Short mmCIF file of C-alpha atoms in Angstrom, two decimals:
data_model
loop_
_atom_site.label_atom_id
_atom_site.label_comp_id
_atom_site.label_asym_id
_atom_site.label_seq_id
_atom_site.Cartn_x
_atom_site.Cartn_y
_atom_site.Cartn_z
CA UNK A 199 -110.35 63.42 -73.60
CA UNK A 200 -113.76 62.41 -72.11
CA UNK A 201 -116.18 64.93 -70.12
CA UNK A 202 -115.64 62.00 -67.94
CA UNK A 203 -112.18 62.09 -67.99
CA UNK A 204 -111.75 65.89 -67.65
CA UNK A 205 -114.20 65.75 -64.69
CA UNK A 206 -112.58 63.30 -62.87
CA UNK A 207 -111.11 64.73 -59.46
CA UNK A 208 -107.34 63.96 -58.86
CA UNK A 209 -106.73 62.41 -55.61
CA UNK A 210 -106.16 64.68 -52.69
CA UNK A 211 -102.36 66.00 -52.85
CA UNK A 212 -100.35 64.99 -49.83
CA UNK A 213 -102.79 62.14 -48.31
CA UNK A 214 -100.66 59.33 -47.41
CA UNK A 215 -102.21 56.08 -48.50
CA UNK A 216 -100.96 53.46 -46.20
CA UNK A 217 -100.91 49.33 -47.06
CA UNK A 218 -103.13 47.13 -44.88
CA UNK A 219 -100.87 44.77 -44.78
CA UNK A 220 -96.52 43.98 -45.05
CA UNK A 221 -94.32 42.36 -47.61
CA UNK A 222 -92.00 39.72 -46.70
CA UNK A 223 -88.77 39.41 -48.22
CA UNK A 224 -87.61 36.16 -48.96
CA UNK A 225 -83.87 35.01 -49.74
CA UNK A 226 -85.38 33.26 -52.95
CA UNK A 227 -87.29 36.36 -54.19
CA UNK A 228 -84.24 38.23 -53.62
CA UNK A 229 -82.18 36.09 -55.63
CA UNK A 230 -84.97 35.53 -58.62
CA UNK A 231 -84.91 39.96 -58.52
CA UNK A 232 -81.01 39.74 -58.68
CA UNK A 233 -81.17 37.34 -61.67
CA UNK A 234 -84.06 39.64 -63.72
CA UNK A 235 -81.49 42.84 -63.23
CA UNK A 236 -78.18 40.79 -63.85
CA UNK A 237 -76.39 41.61 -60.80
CA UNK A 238 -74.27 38.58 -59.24
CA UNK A 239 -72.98 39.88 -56.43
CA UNK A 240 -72.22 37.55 -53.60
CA UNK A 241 -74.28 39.46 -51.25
CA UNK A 242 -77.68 38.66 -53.01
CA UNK A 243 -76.98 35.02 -53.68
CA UNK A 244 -74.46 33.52 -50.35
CA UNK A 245 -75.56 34.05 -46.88
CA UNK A 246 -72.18 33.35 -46.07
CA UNK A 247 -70.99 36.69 -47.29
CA UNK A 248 -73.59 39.44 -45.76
CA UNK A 249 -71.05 40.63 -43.72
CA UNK A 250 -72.67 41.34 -40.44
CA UNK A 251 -75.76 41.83 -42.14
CA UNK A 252 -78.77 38.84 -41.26
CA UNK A 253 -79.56 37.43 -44.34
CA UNK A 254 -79.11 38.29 -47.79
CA UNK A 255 -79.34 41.96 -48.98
CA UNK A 256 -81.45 42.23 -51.92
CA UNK A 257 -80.20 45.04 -55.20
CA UNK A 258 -81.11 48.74 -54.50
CA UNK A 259 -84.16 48.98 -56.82
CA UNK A 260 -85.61 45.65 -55.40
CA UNK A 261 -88.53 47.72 -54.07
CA UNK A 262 -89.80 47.08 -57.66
CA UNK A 263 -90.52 43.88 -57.08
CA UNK A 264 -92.57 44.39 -53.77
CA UNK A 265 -95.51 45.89 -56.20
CA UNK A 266 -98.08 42.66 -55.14
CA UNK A 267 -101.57 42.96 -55.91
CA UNK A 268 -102.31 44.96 -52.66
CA UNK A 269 -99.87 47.32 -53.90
CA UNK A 270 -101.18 47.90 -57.11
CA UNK A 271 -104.38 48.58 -55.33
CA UNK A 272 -102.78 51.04 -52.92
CA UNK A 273 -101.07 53.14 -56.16
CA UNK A 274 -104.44 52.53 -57.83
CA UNK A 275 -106.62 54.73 -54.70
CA UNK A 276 -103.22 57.18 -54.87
CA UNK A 277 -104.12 57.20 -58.50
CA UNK A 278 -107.50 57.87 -58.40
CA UNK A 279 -108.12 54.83 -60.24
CA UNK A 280 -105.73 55.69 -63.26
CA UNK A 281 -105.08 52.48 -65.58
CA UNK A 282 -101.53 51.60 -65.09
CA UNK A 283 -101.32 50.65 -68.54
CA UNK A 284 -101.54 54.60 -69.61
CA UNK A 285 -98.56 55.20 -67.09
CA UNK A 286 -95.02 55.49 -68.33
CA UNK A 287 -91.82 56.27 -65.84
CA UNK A 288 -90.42 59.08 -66.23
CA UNK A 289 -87.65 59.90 -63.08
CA UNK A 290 -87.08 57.89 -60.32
CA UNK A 291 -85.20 58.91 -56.84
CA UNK A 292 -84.29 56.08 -54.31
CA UNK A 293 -83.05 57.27 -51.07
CA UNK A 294 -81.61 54.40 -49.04
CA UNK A 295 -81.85 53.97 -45.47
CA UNK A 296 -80.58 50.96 -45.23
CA UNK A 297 -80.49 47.75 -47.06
CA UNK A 298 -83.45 45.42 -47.84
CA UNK A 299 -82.79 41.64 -46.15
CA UNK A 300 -84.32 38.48 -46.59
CA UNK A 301 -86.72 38.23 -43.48
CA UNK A 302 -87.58 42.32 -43.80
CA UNK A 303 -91.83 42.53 -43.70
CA UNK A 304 -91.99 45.75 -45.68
CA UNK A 305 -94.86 48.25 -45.19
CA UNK A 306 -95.49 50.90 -47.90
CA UNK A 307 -97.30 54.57 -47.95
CA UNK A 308 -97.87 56.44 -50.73
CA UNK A 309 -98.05 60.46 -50.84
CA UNK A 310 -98.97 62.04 -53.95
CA UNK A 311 -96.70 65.42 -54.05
CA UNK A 312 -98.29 67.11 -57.28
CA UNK A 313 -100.24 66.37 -60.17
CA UNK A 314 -100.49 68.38 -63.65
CA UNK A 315 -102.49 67.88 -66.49
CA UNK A 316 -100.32 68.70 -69.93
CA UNK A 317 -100.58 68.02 -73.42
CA UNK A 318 -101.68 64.65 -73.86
CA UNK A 319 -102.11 63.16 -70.35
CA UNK A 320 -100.55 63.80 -66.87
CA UNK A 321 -97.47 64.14 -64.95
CA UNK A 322 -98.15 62.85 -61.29
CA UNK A 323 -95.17 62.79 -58.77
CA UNK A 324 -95.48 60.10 -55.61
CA UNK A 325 -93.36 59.54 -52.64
CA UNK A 326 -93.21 56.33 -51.81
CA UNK A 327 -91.96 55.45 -48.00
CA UNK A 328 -91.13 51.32 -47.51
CA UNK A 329 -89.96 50.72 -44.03
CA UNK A 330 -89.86 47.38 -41.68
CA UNK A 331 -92.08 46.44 -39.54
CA UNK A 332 -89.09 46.19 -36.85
CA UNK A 333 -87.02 48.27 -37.73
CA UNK A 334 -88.64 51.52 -39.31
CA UNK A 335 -87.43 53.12 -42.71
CA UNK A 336 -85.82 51.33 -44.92
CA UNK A 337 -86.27 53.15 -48.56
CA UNK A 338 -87.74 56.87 -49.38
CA UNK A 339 -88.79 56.05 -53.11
CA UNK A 340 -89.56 59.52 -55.15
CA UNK A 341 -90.92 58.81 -58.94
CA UNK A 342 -92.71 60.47 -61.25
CA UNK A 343 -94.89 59.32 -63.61
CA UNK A 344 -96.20 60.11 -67.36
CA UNK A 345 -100.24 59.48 -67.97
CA UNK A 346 -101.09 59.19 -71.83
CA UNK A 347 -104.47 61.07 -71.84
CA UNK A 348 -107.05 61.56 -75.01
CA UNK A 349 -108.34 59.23 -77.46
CA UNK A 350 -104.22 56.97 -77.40
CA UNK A 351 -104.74 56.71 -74.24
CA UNK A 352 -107.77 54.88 -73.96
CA UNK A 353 -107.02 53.30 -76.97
CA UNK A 354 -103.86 51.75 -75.70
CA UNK A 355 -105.70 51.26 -72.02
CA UNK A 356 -108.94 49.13 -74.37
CA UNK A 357 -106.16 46.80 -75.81
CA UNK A 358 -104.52 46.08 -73.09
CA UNK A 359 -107.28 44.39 -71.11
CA UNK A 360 -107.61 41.59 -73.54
CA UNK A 361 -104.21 40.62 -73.91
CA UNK A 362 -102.28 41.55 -70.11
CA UNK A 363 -102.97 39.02 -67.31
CA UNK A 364 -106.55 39.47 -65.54
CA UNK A 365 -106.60 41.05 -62.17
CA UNK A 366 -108.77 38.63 -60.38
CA UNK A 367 -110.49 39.91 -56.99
CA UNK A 368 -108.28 38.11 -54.12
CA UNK A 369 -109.50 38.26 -50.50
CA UNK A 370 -108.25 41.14 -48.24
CA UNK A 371 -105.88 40.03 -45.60
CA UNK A 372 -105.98 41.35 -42.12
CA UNK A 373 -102.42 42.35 -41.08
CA UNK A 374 -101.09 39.86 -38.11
CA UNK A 375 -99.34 41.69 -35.07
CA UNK A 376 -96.51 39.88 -34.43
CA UNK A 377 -93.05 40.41 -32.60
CA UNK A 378 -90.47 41.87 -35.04
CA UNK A 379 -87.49 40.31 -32.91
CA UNK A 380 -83.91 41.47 -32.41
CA UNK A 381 -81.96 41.20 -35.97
CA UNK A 382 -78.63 43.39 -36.01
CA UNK A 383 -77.51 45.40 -38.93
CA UNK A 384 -74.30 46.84 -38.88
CA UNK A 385 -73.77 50.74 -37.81
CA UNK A 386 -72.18 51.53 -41.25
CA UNK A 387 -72.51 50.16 -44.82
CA UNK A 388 -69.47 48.36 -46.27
CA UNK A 389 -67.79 49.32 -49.21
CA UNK A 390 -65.38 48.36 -51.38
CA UNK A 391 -64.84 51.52 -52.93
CA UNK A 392 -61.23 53.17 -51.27
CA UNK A 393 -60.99 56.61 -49.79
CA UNK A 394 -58.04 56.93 -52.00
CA UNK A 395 -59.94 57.01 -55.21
CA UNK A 396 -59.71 60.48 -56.64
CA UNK A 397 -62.00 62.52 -58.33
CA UNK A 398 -62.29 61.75 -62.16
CA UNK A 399 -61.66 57.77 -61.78
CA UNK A 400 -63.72 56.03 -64.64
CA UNK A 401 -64.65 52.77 -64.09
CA UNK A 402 -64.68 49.75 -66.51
CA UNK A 403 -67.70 50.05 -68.08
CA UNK A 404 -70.51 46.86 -68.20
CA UNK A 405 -72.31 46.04 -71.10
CA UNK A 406 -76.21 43.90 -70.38
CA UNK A 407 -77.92 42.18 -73.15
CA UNK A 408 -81.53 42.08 -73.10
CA UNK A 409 -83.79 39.67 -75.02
CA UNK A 410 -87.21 39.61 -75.38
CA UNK A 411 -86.98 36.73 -72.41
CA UNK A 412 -85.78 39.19 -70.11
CA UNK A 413 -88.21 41.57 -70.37
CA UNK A 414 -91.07 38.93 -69.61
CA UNK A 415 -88.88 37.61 -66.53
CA UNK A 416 -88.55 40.87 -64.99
CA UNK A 417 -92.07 41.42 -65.77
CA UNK A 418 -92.97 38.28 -63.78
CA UNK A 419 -90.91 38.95 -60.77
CA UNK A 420 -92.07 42.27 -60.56
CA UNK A 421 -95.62 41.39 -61.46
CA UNK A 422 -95.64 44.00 -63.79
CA UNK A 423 -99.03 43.53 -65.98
CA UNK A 424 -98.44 46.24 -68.30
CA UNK A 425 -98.01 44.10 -71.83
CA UNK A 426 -96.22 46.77 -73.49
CA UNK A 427 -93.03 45.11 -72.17
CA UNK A 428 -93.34 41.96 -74.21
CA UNK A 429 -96.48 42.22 -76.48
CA UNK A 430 -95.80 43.32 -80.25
CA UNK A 431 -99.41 44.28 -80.45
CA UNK A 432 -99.18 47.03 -78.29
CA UNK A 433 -95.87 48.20 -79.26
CA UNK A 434 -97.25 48.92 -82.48
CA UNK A 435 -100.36 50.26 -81.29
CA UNK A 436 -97.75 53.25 -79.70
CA UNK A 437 -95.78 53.22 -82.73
CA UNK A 438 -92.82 51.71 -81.12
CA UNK A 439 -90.38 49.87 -82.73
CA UNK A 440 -90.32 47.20 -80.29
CA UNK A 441 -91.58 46.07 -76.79
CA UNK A 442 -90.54 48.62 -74.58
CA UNK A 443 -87.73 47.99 -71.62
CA UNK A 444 -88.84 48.51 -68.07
CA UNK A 445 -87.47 52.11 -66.93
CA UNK A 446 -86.83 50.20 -63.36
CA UNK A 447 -85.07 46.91 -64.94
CA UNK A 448 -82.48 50.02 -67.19
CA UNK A 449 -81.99 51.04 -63.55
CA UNK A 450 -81.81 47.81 -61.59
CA UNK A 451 -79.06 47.24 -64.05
CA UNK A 452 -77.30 50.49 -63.59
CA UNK A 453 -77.38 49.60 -60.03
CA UNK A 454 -75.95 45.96 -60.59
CA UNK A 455 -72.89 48.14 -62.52
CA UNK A 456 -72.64 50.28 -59.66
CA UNK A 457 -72.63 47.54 -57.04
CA UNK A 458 -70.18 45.53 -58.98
CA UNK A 459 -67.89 49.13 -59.15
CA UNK A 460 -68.12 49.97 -55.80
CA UNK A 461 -68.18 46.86 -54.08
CA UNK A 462 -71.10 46.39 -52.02
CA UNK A 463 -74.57 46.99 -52.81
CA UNK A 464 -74.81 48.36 -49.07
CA UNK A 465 -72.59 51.08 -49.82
CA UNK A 466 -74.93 52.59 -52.42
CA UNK A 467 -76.90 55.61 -50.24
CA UNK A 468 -78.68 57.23 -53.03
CA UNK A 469 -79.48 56.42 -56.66
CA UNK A 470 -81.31 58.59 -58.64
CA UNK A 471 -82.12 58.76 -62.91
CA UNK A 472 -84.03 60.34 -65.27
CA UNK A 473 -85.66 57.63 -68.29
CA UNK A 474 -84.56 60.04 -71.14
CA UNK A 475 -85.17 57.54 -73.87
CA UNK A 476 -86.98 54.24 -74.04
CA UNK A 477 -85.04 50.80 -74.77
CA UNK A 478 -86.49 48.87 -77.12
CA UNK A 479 -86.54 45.18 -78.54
CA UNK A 480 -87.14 44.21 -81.42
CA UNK A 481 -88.12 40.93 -82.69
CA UNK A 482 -85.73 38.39 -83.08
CA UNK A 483 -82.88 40.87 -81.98
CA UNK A 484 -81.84 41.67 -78.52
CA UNK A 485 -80.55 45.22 -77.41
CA UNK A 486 -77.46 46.15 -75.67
CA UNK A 487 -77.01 48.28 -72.83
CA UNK A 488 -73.69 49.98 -72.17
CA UNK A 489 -73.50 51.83 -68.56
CA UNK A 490 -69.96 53.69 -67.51
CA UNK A 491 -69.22 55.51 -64.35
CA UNK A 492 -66.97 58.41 -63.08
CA UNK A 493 -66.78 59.45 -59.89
CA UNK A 494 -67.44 63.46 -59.91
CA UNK A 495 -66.86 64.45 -56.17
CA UNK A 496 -65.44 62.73 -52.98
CA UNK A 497 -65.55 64.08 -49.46
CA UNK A 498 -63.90 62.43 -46.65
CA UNK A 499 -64.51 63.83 -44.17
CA UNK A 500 -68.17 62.55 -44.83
CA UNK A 501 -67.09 59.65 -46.17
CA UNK A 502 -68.84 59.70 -48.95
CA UNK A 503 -68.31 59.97 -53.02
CA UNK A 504 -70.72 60.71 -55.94
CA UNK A 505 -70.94 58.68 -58.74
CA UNK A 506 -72.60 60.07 -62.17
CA UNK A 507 -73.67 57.25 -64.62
CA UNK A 508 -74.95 56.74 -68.34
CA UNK A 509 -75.74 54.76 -70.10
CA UNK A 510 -76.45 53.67 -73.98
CA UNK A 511 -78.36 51.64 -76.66
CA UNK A 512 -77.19 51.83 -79.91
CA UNK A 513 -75.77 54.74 -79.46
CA UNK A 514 -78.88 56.54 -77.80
CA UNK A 515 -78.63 57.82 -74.21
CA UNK A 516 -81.02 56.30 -72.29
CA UNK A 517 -80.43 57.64 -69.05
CA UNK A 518 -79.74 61.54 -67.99
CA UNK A 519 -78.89 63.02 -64.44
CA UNK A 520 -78.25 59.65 -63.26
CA UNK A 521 -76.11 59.83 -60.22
CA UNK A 522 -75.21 57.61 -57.15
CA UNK A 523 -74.23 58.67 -53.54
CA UNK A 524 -71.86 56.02 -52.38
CA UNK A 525 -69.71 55.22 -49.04
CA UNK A 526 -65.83 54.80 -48.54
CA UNK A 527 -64.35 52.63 -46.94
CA UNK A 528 -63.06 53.99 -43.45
CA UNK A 529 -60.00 51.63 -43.17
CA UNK A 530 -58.63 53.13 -46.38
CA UNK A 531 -59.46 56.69 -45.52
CA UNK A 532 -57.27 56.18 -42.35
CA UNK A 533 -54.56 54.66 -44.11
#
């Protein structure tokens, strides 16, 4: 590590670094995001089947593709200015509010909770708050984050800048104050998932296949600029076998499993995982994800089960503490 490096000053713990201006969700973005993770669920492709919702409802860990260039600047000041290309993801937490919905204009502060410097780089831990212009909170995203320090580091950091896509200067936009309107959302989430279902139930499980295409289409959604998902270059550079799977496209399509187990992605309340082992893909192979499900612990009189997940890649778990807080369905409670 630099003198520079070791001198720099973290950012200040617990300032809130707001976005100058919103994100707005569109019904096409929504359904390119619910193509990169997989998940075919009515609700993120027909309008016609929102139910009660007003327009379509985009996958739990869409937030990942809301990460526009003003973004990245925004996690860049929280960051002190830290190259994302030295930052792997280690845990994420995603507390739901309610559904994202084509028309939503998204705002986004980020809090850095703690930073530590460890062998070989950092651990930095954000809170991430997305709400809607209109309607207030929508998501309450906590993630932490794994900084490759010393000479790998900036080795890996120096490659990366002649082979990911430039970040040209864009002009700053001045947010426009403009009338959020009336748009209903129903007073509960639906759910397909019946009260009756007892503790212990496995679901089926769902096997995704990813190829080396997938990884640059999520990458593009998301604008992700970090090569190490598709270039072979830097894969080797790290000493990985392969290009390296997003942590947040393993969970997007943990979530698509969940949504297609419990019926409705509205019904998810909480997801949270820890990335315990990276996916990789190798050339001219793809790699196979297997997720299963059990539900550990339902409570009815909150309405309300817990799902634990995992998941596998060649028989390598990939995913650890992963667990989903999901609702019932009050007509078969009552039943």
């Amino acid at each position: 590590m630099t003198h520079e490096e070791t001198m720099r000053p973290p950012p200040t713990i617990g300032h809130i670094f707001r976005s100058r201006d919103h994100y707005e969700v569109g019904r096409e973005k929504i359904r390119e995001f619910a193509r990169a993770v997989q998940d075919f669920h009515p609700a993120h492709w027909d309008d016609a089947d929102t139910l009660g919702y007003p327009g379509l409802i985009a996958p739990v860990t869409f937030a990942s593709a809301t990460i526009s260039a003003v973004q990245r600047d925004l996690l860049r000041m929280a960051l002190g200015g830290y190259d994302p290309a030295r930052l792997v993801q280690v845990e994420q937490e995603i507390h739901c509010h309610r559904p994202v919905v084509a028309g939503d204009r998204l705002t986004h502060e980020v809090t850095v909770d703690s930073w530590r410097t460890v062998a070989g780089g950092d651990i930095i831990a954000l809170t991430t708050v997305i709400g809607d212009l209109g309607t207030g909170p929508v998501q309450t995203v906590h993630t932490t984050l794994a900084g490759r320090g010393g000479i790998e580091g900036r080795r890996v950091g120096g490659i990366a800048k002649n082979i990911a896509l430039q970040e040209l200067p864009i002009p700053q936009r001045e947010p426009r104050h403009t009338s959020p309107g009336n748009r209903p959302f129903p007073a509960s989430p639906a759910s397909g998932l019946s009260g009756k279902t007892p503790a212990g139930y496995r679901f089926p499980s769902r096997t995704f296949r990813l190829t080396r295409g997938e990884l640059v289409n999520y990458a593009g959604v998301c604008g992700d600029l970090n090569p190490i998902h598709w270039s072979d270059d830097i894969a080797r550079v790290t000493g990985a076998p392969g290009v390296v799977t997003h942590g947040m496209l393993t969970m997007g399509l943990g979530a698509a499993a969940l949504t297609s187990w419990v019926g409705h992605p509205a019904a998810i309340l909480d997801f949270s995982t820890v990335f315990t082992h990276p996916v990789h893909v190798v050339t001219g192979r793809a790699a196979e994800i297997e997720f299963t499900g059990t539900v550990t612990a339902v409570d009815l009189d909150a309405c309300r089960a817990t799902v634990a997940l995992a998941a596998q890649c060649d028989g390598t778990s990939v995913i650890g503490r992963a667990a989903a807080t999901v609702a019932l369905d009050d007509q078969s409670i009552m039943v």
